[in-house]
Coordinates of C-alpha atoms in Angstrom, one line a residue:
Chain A
M1 CA 169.9 -25.5 -29.0
A2 CA 172.2 -22.8 -29.8
N3 CA 174.1 -22.7 -26.5
T4 CA 174.8 -26.3 -26.0
G5 CA 178.1 -26.4 -27.9
I6 CA 181.4 -27.8 -27.2
S7 CA 183.0 -24.5 -26.4
Q8 CA 181.5 -24.4 -22.9
Y9 CA 183.2 -27.7 -21.9
S10 CA 186.7 -26.3 -22.2
S11 CA 186.2 -24.3 -19.0
Y12 CA 186.8 -26.9 -16.3
H13 CA 189.0 -24.6 -14.2
N14 CA 188.1 -22.7 -11.1
K15 CA 188.0 -25.8 -8.9
V16 CA 188.3 -23.8 -5.7
S17 CA 187.9 -25.9 -2.6
R18 CA 184.7 -24.6 -0.9
N19 CA 184.6 -23.9 2.8
R20 CA 181.6 -23.5 5.1
A21 CA 181.0 -19.9 4.1
T22 CA 180.5 -20.8 0.4
S23 CA 178.6 -24.1 0.7
E24 CA 175.4 -25.5 2.2
P25 CA 174.8 -27.7 5.2
A26 CA 174.7 -31.4 4.4
W27 CA 170.9 -31.7 4.8
I28 CA 170.2 -29.0 2.3
R29 CA 172.8 -30.5 -0.1
W30 CA 171.2 -33.9 0.0
S31 CA 167.7 -32.7 -0.3
L32 CA 168.6 -30.7 -3.4
I33 CA 170.4 -33.7 -4.9
I34 CA 167.4 -36.0 -4.1
T35 CA 164.9 -33.5 -5.5
T36 CA 166.9 -33.3 -8.7
L37 CA 167.2 -37.1 -9.0
V38 CA 163.4 -37.5 -8.5
F39 CA 162.7 -34.9 -11.2
L40 CA 165.1 -36.5 -13.6
S41 CA 163.7 -40.0 -12.8
F42 CA 160.1 -39.0 -13.8
F43 CA 161.2 -37.3 -17.0
L44 CA 164.3 -39.2 -18.1
F45 CA 165.2 -42.5 -16.5
V46 CA 161.7 -44.0 -16.1
P47 CA 160.7 -43.3 -19.8
L48 CA 164.0 -44.6 -21.0
L49 CA 163.7 -47.8 -19.0
A50 CA 160.1 -48.2 -20.2
V51 CA 161.2 -48.3 -23.9
F52 CA 163.4 -51.4 -23.2
T53 CA 160.9 -53.1 -20.8
E54 CA 158.0 -52.7 -23.3
A55 CA 160.1 -53.9 -26.1
L56 CA 161.0 -57.1 -24.3
R57 CA 157.6 -57.6 -22.7
K58 CA 156.6 -60.4 -25.0
G59 CA 160.0 -62.1 -25.0
L60 CA 163.1 -62.0 -27.1
G61 CA 161.5 -64.0 -29.9
T62 CA 158.9 -61.4 -30.6
Y63 CA 161.5 -58.7 -30.3
I64 CA 163.7 -60.3 -33.0
I65 CA 160.8 -61.0 -35.3
A66 CA 159.7 -57.3 -35.0
L67 CA 163.2 -56.2 -36.0
T68 CA 163.7 -58.6 -38.9
D69 CA 160.3 -58.0 -40.4
S70 CA 160.8 -56.8 -44.0
D71 CA 159.0 -53.5 -43.4
A72 CA 161.3 -52.8 -40.4
L73 CA 164.4 -53.7 -42.4
S74 CA 163.4 -51.3 -45.3
A75 CA 162.7 -48.6 -42.7
I76 CA 166.1 -49.1 -41.2
K77 CA 167.6 -48.9 -44.7
L78 CA 165.8 -45.7 -45.6
T79 CA 166.9 -44.1 -42.3
L80 CA 170.5 -45.0 -43.0
I81 CA 170.2 -43.6 -46.6
A82 CA 168.7 -40.3 -45.4
A83 CA 171.4 -39.8 -42.8
A84 CA 174.2 -40.9 -45.2
I85 CA 173.1 -38.1 -47.6
A86 CA 172.2 -35.4 -45.1
V87 CA 175.2 -35.6 -42.8
P88 CA 177.9 -35.1 -45.5
L89 CA 175.9 -32.3 -47.2
N90 CA 175.6 -30.4 -43.9
L91 CA 179.2 -31.2 -43.0
V92 CA 180.5 -29.5 -46.2
F93 CA 178.2 -26.6 -45.7
G94 CA 179.2 -26.2 -42.0
V95 CA 182.9 -26.1 -42.7
S96 CA 182.4 -23.7 -45.6
A97 CA 180.1 -21.4 -43.6
A98 CA 182.5 -21.5 -40.6
W99 CA 185.5 -20.7 -42.8
A100 CA 183.8 -17.6 -44.3
I101 CA 182.4 -16.4 -41.0
A102 CA 185.3 -17.1 -38.7
K103 CA 188.2 -16.1 -40.9
F104 CA 186.9 -13.1 -42.6
D105 CA 185.1 -9.9 -41.8
F106 CA 182.2 -8.8 -43.9
K107 CA 178.9 -6.8 -43.7
G108 CA 175.8 -8.6 -42.5
K109 CA 177.8 -11.4 -40.8
S110 CA 175.5 -11.5 -37.7
V111 CA 172.4 -11.6 -40.0
L112 CA 174.0 -14.6 -41.8
I113 CA 174.6 -16.4 -38.5
T114 CA 170.9 -15.8 -37.5
L115 CA 169.7 -17.1 -40.8
I116 CA 171.8 -20.2 -40.4
D117 CA 169.9 -20.8 -37.1
L118 CA 166.5 -20.4 -38.7
P119 CA 165.8 -24.2 -39.1
F120 CA 166.1 -24.6 -35.3
A121 CA 163.4 -22.0 -34.9
V122 CA 161.0 -23.6 -37.4
S123 CA 158.6 -26.3 -36.3
P124 CA 159.5 -29.7 -38.0
V125 CA 155.9 -29.8 -39.3
I126 CA 156.5 -26.5 -41.2
A127 CA 159.8 -27.8 -42.4
G128 CA 158.0 -30.6 -44.2
L129 CA 155.1 -28.3 -45.3
I130 CA 157.4 -25.9 -47.2
Y131 CA 158.8 -28.7 -49.4
V132 CA 155.3 -29.9 -50.1
L133 CA 154.5 -26.4 -51.3
I134 CA 157.4 -26.5 -53.7
F135 CA 157.6 -30.1 -54.9
G136 CA 154.1 -31.4 -54.2
L137 CA 151.6 -32.0 -57.0
Q138 CA 150.0 -28.5 -56.6
G139 CA 153.4 -27.0 -55.8
W140 CA 155.8 -24.8 -57.9
F141 CA 157.4 -27.7 -59.7
G142 CA 154.5 -30.1 -59.2
S143 CA 153.4 -30.4 -62.8
Y144 CA 157.0 -30.3 -64.2
L145 CA 157.9 -33.2 -61.9
S146 CA 154.9 -35.3 -62.7
D147 CA 155.5 -34.7 -66.4
H148 CA 159.0 -36.1 -66.0
D149 CA 157.8 -38.9 -63.7
F150 CA 160.0 -37.8 -60.9
K151 CA 158.6 -37.9 -57.4
V152 CA 160.0 -35.8 -54.5
I153 CA 157.1 -35.7 -52.1
F154 CA 155.9 -39.1 -50.9
A155 CA 159.3 -40.4 -52.0
I156 CA 162.9 -40.6 -50.9
P157 CA 164.1 -37.2 -52.2
G158 CA 161.6 -35.4 -50.1
I159 CA 162.6 -37.4 -47.0
V160 CA 166.2 -36.5 -47.6
L161 CA 165.4 -32.8 -48.2
A162 CA 163.4 -32.6 -45.0
T163 CA 166.2 -34.3 -43.1
V164 CA 168.8 -31.9 -44.5
F165 CA 166.6 -29.0 -43.4
V166 CA 166.1 -30.0 -39.8
T167 CA 169.8 -30.9 -39.3
F168 CA 171.1 -27.8 -41.3
P169 CA 172.7 -25.7 -38.5
F170 CA 174.4 -28.3 -36.3
V171 CA 177.9 -28.5 -37.8
A172 CA 178.1 -24.8 -38.6
R173 CA 176.9 -24.0 -35.1
E174 CA 179.7 -26.0 -33.5
L175 CA 182.5 -24.8 -35.8
I176 CA 181.8 -21.0 -36.0
P177 CA 182.5 -20.2 -32.3
L178 CA 185.4 -22.7 -32.2
M179 CA 187.1 -21.3 -35.3
Q180 CA 186.5 -17.7 -34.2
A181 CA 188.2 -18.5 -30.9
Q182 CA 191.2 -20.0 -32.7
G183 CA 191.7 -16.9 -34.9
K184 CA 193.7 -17.1 -38.1
D185 CA 197.4 -16.7 -37.1
E186 CA 198.3 -20.3 -37.8
E187 CA 196.7 -20.2 -41.2
E188 CA 198.4 -16.9 -42.1
A189 CA 201.8 -18.4 -41.0
G190 CA 201.1 -21.3 -43.3
L191 CA 200.3 -18.9 -46.1
V192 CA 203.6 -17.0 -45.5
L193 CA 205.5 -20.3 -45.8
G194 CA 203.9 -20.9 -49.2
A195 CA 201.2 -23.4 -48.4
S196 CA 198.2 -23.4 -50.8
G197 CA 194.6 -22.9 -49.5
W198 CA 193.9 -26.7 -49.5
Q199 CA 197.2 -27.4 -47.7
I200 CA 196.4 -24.8 -45.0
F201 CA 192.9 -26.4 -44.6
W202 CA 194.1 -30.0 -44.4
H203 CA 197.2 -29.5 -42.3
I204 CA 196.4 -26.6 -40.1
T205 CA 192.7 -25.9 -39.8
L206 CA 191.3 -29.4 -39.9
P207 CA 193.5 -30.8 -37.1
N208 CA 192.5 -27.8 -35.0
I209 CA 188.8 -28.3 -35.5
K210 CA 188.5 -32.1 -35.7
W211 CA 186.8 -32.6 -32.3
G212 CA 184.3 -29.8 -32.9
L213 CA 183.7 -31.3 -36.3
L214 CA 183.1 -34.7 -34.9
Y215 CA 180.8 -33.3 -32.2
G216 CA 178.7 -31.6 -34.9
V217 CA 178.6 -34.7 -37.0
I218 CA 177.4 -36.8 -34.0
L219 CA 174.6 -34.4 -33.3
T220 CA 173.6 -34.1 -37.0
N221 CA 173.5 -37.9 -37.4
A222 CA 171.4 -38.4 -34.2
R223 CA 168.8 -35.8 -35.4
A224 CA 168.9 -37.1 -39.0
M225 CA 168.1 -40.7 -37.9
G226 CA 165.4 -39.6 -35.4
E227 CA 163.5 -36.9 -37.2
F228 CA 159.8 -37.5 -37.1
G229 CA 157.6 -34.4 -37.8
A230 CA 159.2 -33.1 -40.9
V231 CA 159.7 -36.5 -42.5
S232 CA 156.1 -37.4 -41.5
V233 CA 154.7 -34.6 -43.7
V234 CA 156.7 -35.5 -46.8
S235 CA 156.8 -39.3 -46.5
G236 CA 153.2 -40.4 -47.3
H237 CA 153.7 -43.3 -45.0
I238 CA 154.0 -46.0 -47.7
R239 CA 155.0 -49.2 -45.9
G240 CA 158.2 -50.7 -47.1
L241 CA 158.9 -47.8 -49.3
T242 CA 158.8 -44.3 -47.7
N243 CA 158.8 -45.2 -44.0
T244 CA 161.8 -44.3 -41.8
M245 CA 162.4 -45.9 -38.5
P246 CA 160.5 -43.3 -36.4
L247 CA 157.6 -43.4 -38.9
H248 CA 157.5 -47.2 -38.7
V249 CA 157.3 -46.9 -34.9
E250 CA 154.3 -44.6 -35.3
I251 CA 152.5 -47.0 -37.7
L252 CA 153.1 -50.0 -35.4
Y253 CA 152.0 -48.1 -32.4
N254 CA 148.8 -46.9 -34.1
E255 CA 148.0 -50.5 -35.0
Y256 CA 148.2 -51.4 -31.3
N257 CA 151.2 -53.5 -32.1
Y258 CA 153.0 -52.1 -29.0
A259 CA 155.7 -54.8 -28.6
A260 CA 156.9 -54.3 -32.2
A261 CA 156.7 -50.5 -31.9
F262 CA 158.8 -50.5 -28.8
A263 CA 161.2 -53.0 -30.4
V264 CA 162.0 -50.6 -33.2
A265 CA 162.0 -47.7 -30.7
S266 CA 164.5 -49.5 -28.6
L267 CA 167.0 -49.5 -31.5
L268 CA 166.5 -45.7 -31.8
A269 CA 167.0 -45.4 -28.0
L270 CA 170.2 -47.4 -28.3
L271 CA 171.3 -45.0 -31.0
A272 CA 170.6 -42.1 -28.7
L273 CA 172.6 -43.7 -25.9
V274 CA 175.6 -44.4 -28.2
T275 CA 175.3 -40.7 -29.3
L276 CA 175.5 -39.6 -25.7
V277 CA 178.5 -41.8 -25.0
L278 CA 180.4 -40.5 -28.1
K279 CA 179.5 -37.0 -27.1
S280 CA 180.9 -37.5 -23.6
I281 CA 184.1 -38.9 -25.1
V282 CA 184.5 -35.9 -27.4
E283 CA 183.8 -33.5 -24.5
W284 CA 186.3 -35.3 -22.3
Q285 CA 188.9 -35.2 -25.1
V286 CA 188.4 -31.4 -25.5
A287 CA 188.6 -30.8 -21.8
R288 CA 191.8 -32.8 -21.7
N289 CA 193.3 -30.9 -24.6
A290 CA 192.3 -27.6 -23.0
S291 CA 194.0 -28.5 -19.8
I292 CA 197.2 -29.7 -21.6
N293 CA 197.3 -26.3 -23.4
E294 CA 196.8 -24.5 -20.1
H295 CA 199.7 -26.4 -18.5
S296 CA 202.0 -25.9 -21.5
N297 CA 201.4 -22.2 -21.6
Chain B
M1 CA 203.3 -26.3 -38.3
I2 CA 206.4 -25.0 -40.1
N3 CA 207.3 -26.7 -43.3
H4 CA 210.6 -28.5 -43.0
Y5 CA 212.1 -27.5 -46.3
F6 CA 212.4 -23.9 -45.3
Y7 CA 215.1 -24.8 -42.9
H8 CA 217.4 -25.4 -45.8
I9 CA 217.2 -21.8 -46.7
F10 CA 216.7 -20.0 -43.4
D11 CA 217.9 -20.4 -39.9
S12 CA 215.1 -20.3 -37.3
V13 CA 215.8 -16.7 -36.2
T14 CA 215.7 -15.3 -39.7
L15 CA 212.6 -17.4 -40.4
A16 CA 210.8 -16.1 -37.3
R17 CA 211.7 -12.5 -38.3
Y18 CA 210.5 -13.2 -41.8
I19 CA 207.2 -14.6 -40.7
K20 CA 206.7 -11.7 -38.3
L21 CA 207.4 -9.2 -41.0
E22 CA 205.0 -10.8 -43.4
L23 CA 202.3 -11.1 -40.8
N24 CA 202.6 -7.4 -40.1
N25 CA 202.3 -6.7 -43.8
M26 CA 199.2 -8.9 -43.9
A27 CA 197.7 -7.1 -40.9
K28 CA 198.1 -3.8 -42.9
Q29 CA 196.4 -5.4 -45.9
K30 CA 192.8 -6.5 -45.6
N31 CA 192.8 -10.3 -45.5
V32 CA 194.9 -12.6 -47.5
L33 CA 193.6 -16.0 -46.6
P34 CA 192.2 -17.8 -49.7
G35 CA 188.7 -19.1 -50.2
F36 CA 186.5 -16.2 -49.1
N37 CA 184.5 -15.9 -52.3
L38 CA 184.2 -19.7 -52.6
T39 CA 183.0 -20.4 -49.1
L40 CA 180.7 -17.4 -48.7
G41 CA 179.3 -18.0 -52.1
Y42 CA 178.6 -21.7 -51.4
T43 CA 177.2 -20.8 -47.9
L44 CA 174.7 -18.3 -49.4
L45 CA 173.7 -20.6 -52.3
Y46 CA 173.1 -23.6 -50.0
L47 CA 171.3 -21.5 -47.4
S48 CA 169.1 -20.1 -50.1
L49 CA 168.3 -23.4 -51.7
I50 CA 167.6 -25.4 -48.6
V51 CA 166.2 -22.8 -46.2
L52 CA 165.4 -19.3 -47.5
I53 CA 163.6 -20.1 -50.8
P54 CA 161.5 -23.0 -49.3
L55 CA 160.5 -20.8 -46.4
S56 CA 159.5 -18.0 -48.7
A57 CA 157.2 -20.5 -50.4
A58 CA 155.1 -20.4 -47.2
F59 CA 154.7 -16.7 -47.4
I60 CA 154.0 -16.7 -51.1
K61 CA 151.4 -19.4 -50.8
T62 CA 149.6 -17.4 -48.1
S63 CA 149.4 -14.4 -50.3
E64 CA 147.0 -16.3 -52.5
L65 CA 144.5 -15.8 -49.7
S66 CA 142.8 -12.4 -49.2
F67 CA 143.4 -10.8 -45.8
N68 CA 139.9 -11.7 -44.7
E69 CA 140.2 -15.3 -45.7
F70 CA 143.6 -15.5 -44.0
W71 CA 142.2 -13.9 -40.8
S72 CA 139.2 -16.2 -40.6
V73 CA 141.5 -19.3 -41.0
V74 CA 144.0 -18.3 -38.3
T75 CA 141.3 -17.2 -35.9
A76 CA 138.9 -20.1 -36.3
P77 CA 137.8 -21.3 -32.8
R78 CA 139.5 -24.7 -33.2
V79 CA 142.7 -23.0 -34.2
L80 CA 142.5 -20.4 -31.4
A81 CA 142.0 -23.3 -28.9
S82 CA 145.2 -24.9 -30.3
Y83 CA 147.2 -21.7 -29.9
K84 CA 146.0 -21.5 -26.3
L85 CA 147.1 -25.0 -25.6
T86 CA 150.4 -24.8 -27.5
F87 CA 151.5 -21.5 -25.9
G88 CA 150.1 -22.2 -22.5
A89 CA 151.6 -25.7 -22.2
S90 CA 154.9 -24.5 -23.7
L91 CA 155.0 -21.6 -21.1
I92 CA 154.3 -23.9 -18.2
A93 CA 156.8 -26.5 -19.4
A94 CA 159.5 -23.8 -19.8
I95 CA 158.8 -22.5 -16.3
I96 CA 159.1 -26.0 -14.9
N97 CA 162.4 -26.4 -16.9
A98 CA 163.7 -23.0 -15.6
A99 CA 163.2 -24.0 -12.0
F100 CA 164.4 -27.6 -12.2
G101 CA 167.0 -26.9 -14.8
L102 CA 168.6 -24.3 -12.5
L103 CA 168.4 -26.9 -9.6
T104 CA 169.9 -29.6 -11.8
A105 CA 172.7 -27.4 -13.0
W106 CA 173.5 -26.3 -9.4
V107 CA 173.6 -29.9 -8.2
L108 CA 175.8 -31.0 -11.1
V109 CA 178.3 -28.2 -10.7
R110 CA 178.4 -27.8 -6.9
Y111 CA 177.9 -31.2 -5.3
T112 CA 179.5 -34.6 -5.7
F113 CA 177.4 -37.8 -5.5
P114 CA 177.7 -41.3 -7.0
G115 CA 176.8 -41.6 -10.7
K116 CA 177.0 -37.9 -11.2
K117 CA 178.9 -38.2 -14.5
I118 CA 176.4 -40.6 -16.0
I119 CA 173.5 -38.3 -14.9
D120 CA 175.3 -35.3 -16.4
A121 CA 175.5 -37.1 -19.7
L122 CA 171.9 -38.3 -19.6
V123 CA 170.6 -34.8 -19.3
D124 CA 171.1 -34.5 -23.0
L125 CA 168.9 -37.5 -23.7
P126 CA 166.0 -35.4 -25.0
F127 CA 168.3 -34.0 -27.7
A128 CA 169.4 -37.4 -28.7
L129 CA 166.2 -39.5 -28.3
P130 CA 164.0 -39.4 -31.4
T131 CA 160.8 -37.5 -30.5
A132 CA 158.5 -40.3 -31.6
V133 CA 160.3 -42.7 -29.2
A134 CA 160.0 -40.1 -26.4
G135 CA 156.3 -39.8 -27.2
I136 CA 155.4 -43.5 -27.0
A137 CA 157.6 -44.0 -23.9
L138 CA 156.0 -41.1 -22.0
T139 CA 152.6 -42.4 -23.0
A140 CA 153.4 -45.9 -21.7
V141 CA 154.7 -44.4 -18.4
Y142 CA 151.9 -41.9 -17.8
A143 CA 148.9 -43.8 -19.2
G144 CA 146.3 -45.1 -16.7
N145 CA 148.0 -48.5 -16.7
G146 CA 151.5 -47.2 -16.8
W147 CA 154.1 -47.1 -14.0
V148 CA 153.5 -43.5 -13.0
G149 CA 150.0 -43.1 -14.4
S150 CA 148.6 -46.0 -12.3
L151 CA 149.9 -44.2 -9.2
L152 CA 148.3 -40.9 -10.1
E153 CA 144.9 -42.2 -11.5
P154 CA 143.5 -43.2 -8.1
H155 CA 144.0 -39.6 -6.9
G156 CA 141.9 -38.4 -9.8
I157 CA 144.9 -37.1 -11.8
K158 CA 144.7 -38.0 -15.5
V159 CA 147.9 -37.2 -17.4
A160 CA 147.9 -39.1 -20.7
F161 CA 145.3 -37.8 -23.3
T162 CA 144.9 -34.5 -21.4
P163 CA 146.6 -31.1 -21.5
I164 CA 148.8 -32.3 -18.6
G165 CA 150.2 -34.9 -20.9
V166 CA 151.1 -32.2 -23.4
I167 CA 153.0 -30.3 -20.6
I168 CA 154.8 -33.5 -19.6
A169 CA 156.0 -34.1 -23.2
L170 CA 157.1 -30.5 -23.6
T171 CA 158.9 -30.5 -20.3
F172 CA 160.8 -33.6 -21.5
I173 CA 162.0 -32.1 -24.8
G174 CA 163.0 -28.8 -23.2
L175 CA 164.8 -30.2 -20.2
P176 CA 168.4 -29.9 -21.4
F177 CA 168.2 -26.2 -22.5
V178 CA 168.2 -24.5 -19.1
V179 CA 170.7 -27.0 -17.6
R180 CA 173.2 -26.5 -20.5
T181 CA 172.9 -22.7 -20.6
V182 CA 173.2 -22.2 -16.8
Q183 CA 175.9 -24.9 -16.1
P184 CA 178.9 -23.2 -17.8
V185 CA 178.1 -19.8 -16.2
L186 CA 177.9 -21.5 -12.8
E187 CA 181.2 -23.3 -13.4
D188 CA 183.0 -20.0 -14.2
L189 CA 181.6 -18.2 -11.1
E190 CA 184.5 -17.1 -8.9
A191 CA 184.3 -18.4 -5.3
E192 CA 185.8 -15.0 -4.1
T193 CA 182.6 -13.1 -4.7
E194 CA 180.6 -15.6 -2.5
E195 CA 183.4 -15.5 0.2
A196 CA 183.2 -11.7 0.1
A197 CA 179.4 -11.8 0.6
A198 CA 179.8 -14.2 3.4
S199 CA 182.5 -12.2 5.1
L200 CA 180.2 -9.1 4.9
G201 CA 177.6 -11.0 6.9
A202 CA 175.3 -12.4 4.2
N203 CA 173.8 -15.8 4.9
R204 CA 173.8 -18.5 2.3
L205 CA 170.3 -17.6 1.0
Q206 CA 171.1 -13.9 0.7
T207 CA 174.3 -14.8 -1.1
F208 CA 172.3 -16.9 -3.5
T209 CA 169.6 -14.4 -4.2
K210 CA 171.7 -11.3 -4.2
V211 CA 175.0 -12.4 -5.6
I212 CA 174.7 -15.7 -7.5
L213 CA 171.2 -15.4 -9.1
P214 CA 171.8 -12.0 -10.7
T215 CA 174.8 -13.4 -12.5
L216 CA 172.9 -16.4 -13.7
W217 CA 169.9 -14.4 -14.8
P218 CA 170.8 -13.8 -18.5
A219 CA 171.7 -17.5 -18.9
L220 CA 168.6 -18.7 -17.1
L221 CA 166.4 -16.5 -19.3
T222 CA 168.2 -17.7 -22.5
G223 CA 167.6 -21.3 -21.5
F224 CA 164.0 -20.5 -20.7
A225 CA 163.4 -18.9 -24.1
L226 CA 165.1 -21.7 -25.9
A227 CA 163.0 -24.3 -24.1
F228 CA 159.9 -22.3 -24.9
A229 CA 160.7 -21.8 -28.6
R230 CA 161.4 -25.5 -29.0
A231 CA 158.2 -26.5 -27.2
I232 CA 156.0 -24.3 -29.5
G233 CA 157.0 -26.2 -32.6
E234 CA 157.2 -29.7 -31.1
Y235 CA 155.2 -32.4 -32.7
G236 CA 156.5 -35.9 -32.4
S237 CA 156.7 -36.3 -28.6
V238 CA 153.3 -34.6 -28.0
I239 CA 150.9 -36.3 -30.4
F240 CA 151.1 -39.7 -28.7
I241 CA 150.4 -38.6 -25.2
A242 CA 148.0 -35.7 -26.1
G243 CA 145.2 -37.8 -27.4
N244 CA 144.5 -34.9 -29.8
V245 CA 141.0 -34.1 -28.8
P246 CA 139.8 -31.0 -30.8
F247 CA 139.5 -27.9 -28.5
V248 CA 141.1 -29.8 -25.6
S249 CA 144.4 -31.4 -26.4
E250 CA 145.1 -30.5 -30.0
I251 CA 148.4 -28.6 -30.6
T252 CA 148.8 -26.1 -33.5
P253 CA 151.4 -28.3 -35.4
L254 CA 148.8 -31.0 -35.5
I255 CA 146.2 -28.6 -37.0
I256 CA 148.7 -27.9 -39.8
I257 CA 149.1 -31.7 -40.4
T258 CA 145.3 -32.3 -40.3
K259 CA 144.7 -29.5 -42.9
L260 CA 147.4 -30.9 -45.1
E261 CA 145.9 -34.3 -45.0
Q262 CA 142.6 -32.8 -46.2
Y263 CA 144.5 -31.1 -49.0
E264 CA 143.7 -27.6 -47.6
Y265 CA 147.1 -26.3 -48.5
S266 CA 146.4 -22.6 -48.2
S267 CA 144.8 -22.8 -44.8
A268 CA 147.5 -25.1 -43.5
T269 CA 150.1 -22.6 -44.7
A270 CA 148.2 -19.7 -43.2
V271 CA 148.5 -21.3 -39.7
A272 CA 152.1 -22.2 -40.4
V273 CA 152.9 -18.5 -41.3
V274 CA 151.4 -17.4 -37.9
M275 CA 153.7 -19.9 -36.2
L276 CA 156.7 -18.9 -38.3
I277 CA 156.3 -15.2 -37.5
I278 CA 156.2 -16.0 -33.8
S279 CA 159.2 -18.3 -34.0
F280 CA 161.2 -15.7 -35.9
L281 CA 160.4 -13.1 -33.2
L282 CA 161.5 -15.6 -30.5
L283 CA 164.7 -16.3 -32.4
F284 CA 165.6 -12.6 -32.5
A285 CA 164.8 -12.3 -28.8
I286 CA 167.0 -15.3 -28.0
N287 CA 169.9 -13.9 -30.0
G288 CA 169.5 -10.6 -28.1
L289 CA 169.5 -12.5 -24.8
Q290 CA 172.6 -14.4 -25.7
W291 CA 174.4 -11.2 -26.7
W292 CA 173.3 -9.7 -23.3
S293 CA 174.4 -12.9 -21.5
A294 CA 177.8 -12.9 -23.2
R295 CA 178.4 -9.3 -22.5
R296 CA 177.3 -9.7 -18.8
N297 CA 179.6 -12.6 -18.2
G298 CA 182.4 -11.1 -20.2
S299 CA 182.4 -8.0 -18.1
L300 CA 182.8 -10.1 -15.0
Y301 CA 186.5 -10.6 -15.7

C-alpha cells in the first residue's frame, strides 16, 4: 500500500493532445475499454451490488430489525470505540514521525521508514497473535494481568491494540513524502521571526499538510472500522461484548442468517463508499491547489 | 507567513535581507528547528511498544521449541499444502493483477469514456471495503447459486470452496496496487518520446513494447510485488469463499488461527515466524524496487 499516496495525484499536467501517431485506432481503444470494464465488473461492481441486494432480499423490515438488534448495536458501538482510540493515537504518531524524518537528517533514517512500514507487511492474523503472546493467559504479562483482574485479550483493550497495529503506518506514510517535498524553508523563516515551535507547527506546518493529514485519517479510519483478521484473533467472539461489526457479520453468516449478515455488511460497504468519496474530494482539492500553485509561479 | 508586528521595526527590504542572512547562518549550522529529540524519541518509543516488542515476542516464543520441533511443525504435510496454496494462489492473483492492472491504468490515463471518474475512484474499493464484507460478497456471487457461479457451474467450473475461489478473493484484494503504481508513471510519460518513435517508423505495438513498457517496468514490478505481499497474509476475504478444506483450500493464516484455537501457541507461532520472515524479505524487495523505480523515473527528466 506504500505507493498509493496523495503525492502522485499532484501531477495532472502533461495533457498533450494526442495525434494518430501516438494513439490507437478506435476499435482497439474500445475493445481495451470494454475488457477493462468486464474485468472490473466481475471483481468490483457485481460483488458490491451483491452486498446491497442480499441485504434487502427479505425486505426492508428484516433489514432494519437486523441493524437494530442489540448485538448489532453493541458491535457498532465497539467498532466506533476502537476507531475513536486508534485514529488519534496513530495521527499523533504520524505527525511526530513525519516531523522527525522530513525536517531532520539522522543516521538510520531509511531503516526507520522501513520499520514504520512493517505492519503493512505482517499478516493481520499474526498481528493478533503477537498480542496474545504478550497479554494472553500464558503470555508475558498473563499471570500479572489475571492477578489484577484486568483483561486485554478477549476484551476491548486487545481489540484496540490490534486495530492500532494494523492502521499504524497510514498517517506517517502520507505525511513523510509530503513534508519532505515541502522542505523546511517556511518553518525556518518562522523561527527567524521569533515563532515558537508550537506556533511554527500550528501556523505554518499544519496548514501546509492539512489535506495529506486528512487523507491519512480517512484511510486509517476505514481500515480501523473494517479490520477483521487481527481483531478476530484477540476478540474471543463474545456476542454483545467483544464483537466488532466485521466479526458480527462473520457470526451471522456462519449461522446461515444471510440477510442479517449482509445487512450489517451493507453498513460497512456504505462506509467504504463514503471513504472513497471523501478520498476523491481530497485528491481533487490537492490537484486544484497544485494547479493554482503552478499558475501563480 | 510573516508576523505583522515585525513591520513596526523593519521595512520589508531590511526584513527580507535579515531573514536571508539568518537563513544562511542556519544553513551553516546543523539544524535549528525545534522538536527533533521529542518527535524522534516519541516515534521510537511508540514504534517499539506497538510494533517491535510485540513482533519480537513471536521470535522469542519460537525459541522455546528445539530446531527439530520447529522444523517438524513448519514442514508438516498439512502446513506444506497450505504454503503451496497460499503462495501459488497469491502468485496467480498477482499475475492477473499485473496484466489487468496495467490495462486498467492504461485505459484510465489514455482514454475518455462515460463514468470514467467514478470507475477510477471505485478501483480503490478493495482498500476501503472491509475484508469480511468482500469475502461474503464474493462467495454470494461465485457460489453455485450466485450470479456468476450459476453461469459457470453448468460448464463444470466450480469457483467457491475450491482453490479458484482463493485466487478470486486474492485478485480482489490486490487489484488496486498495480493500477495505482502504474497510473502516475503513465501520466508523467512525455508524448514526445512516442512521437519520436512513430516518426522513426515504429508502429504502435513496437512503440508500446520498446518505448512505453520499459519505462513502466519498475512500477509494474513494484505493484506486482505489493499485490503478492498483501495476498500472502490475507485472511478475511479468503476464508468465506475458500471452504477451508485441509490439504485443498486451507490457507496458511487459517492454519495459525486453527492452532491458536487448539491452544497450540508454540506451533502457531512457529508457522507465523515462517510467514514473518518471508514477509520481511518481500518488504525489503519492495523497498528496493521502489528505490529503483524512483531513480528510473527521476532520470527521465
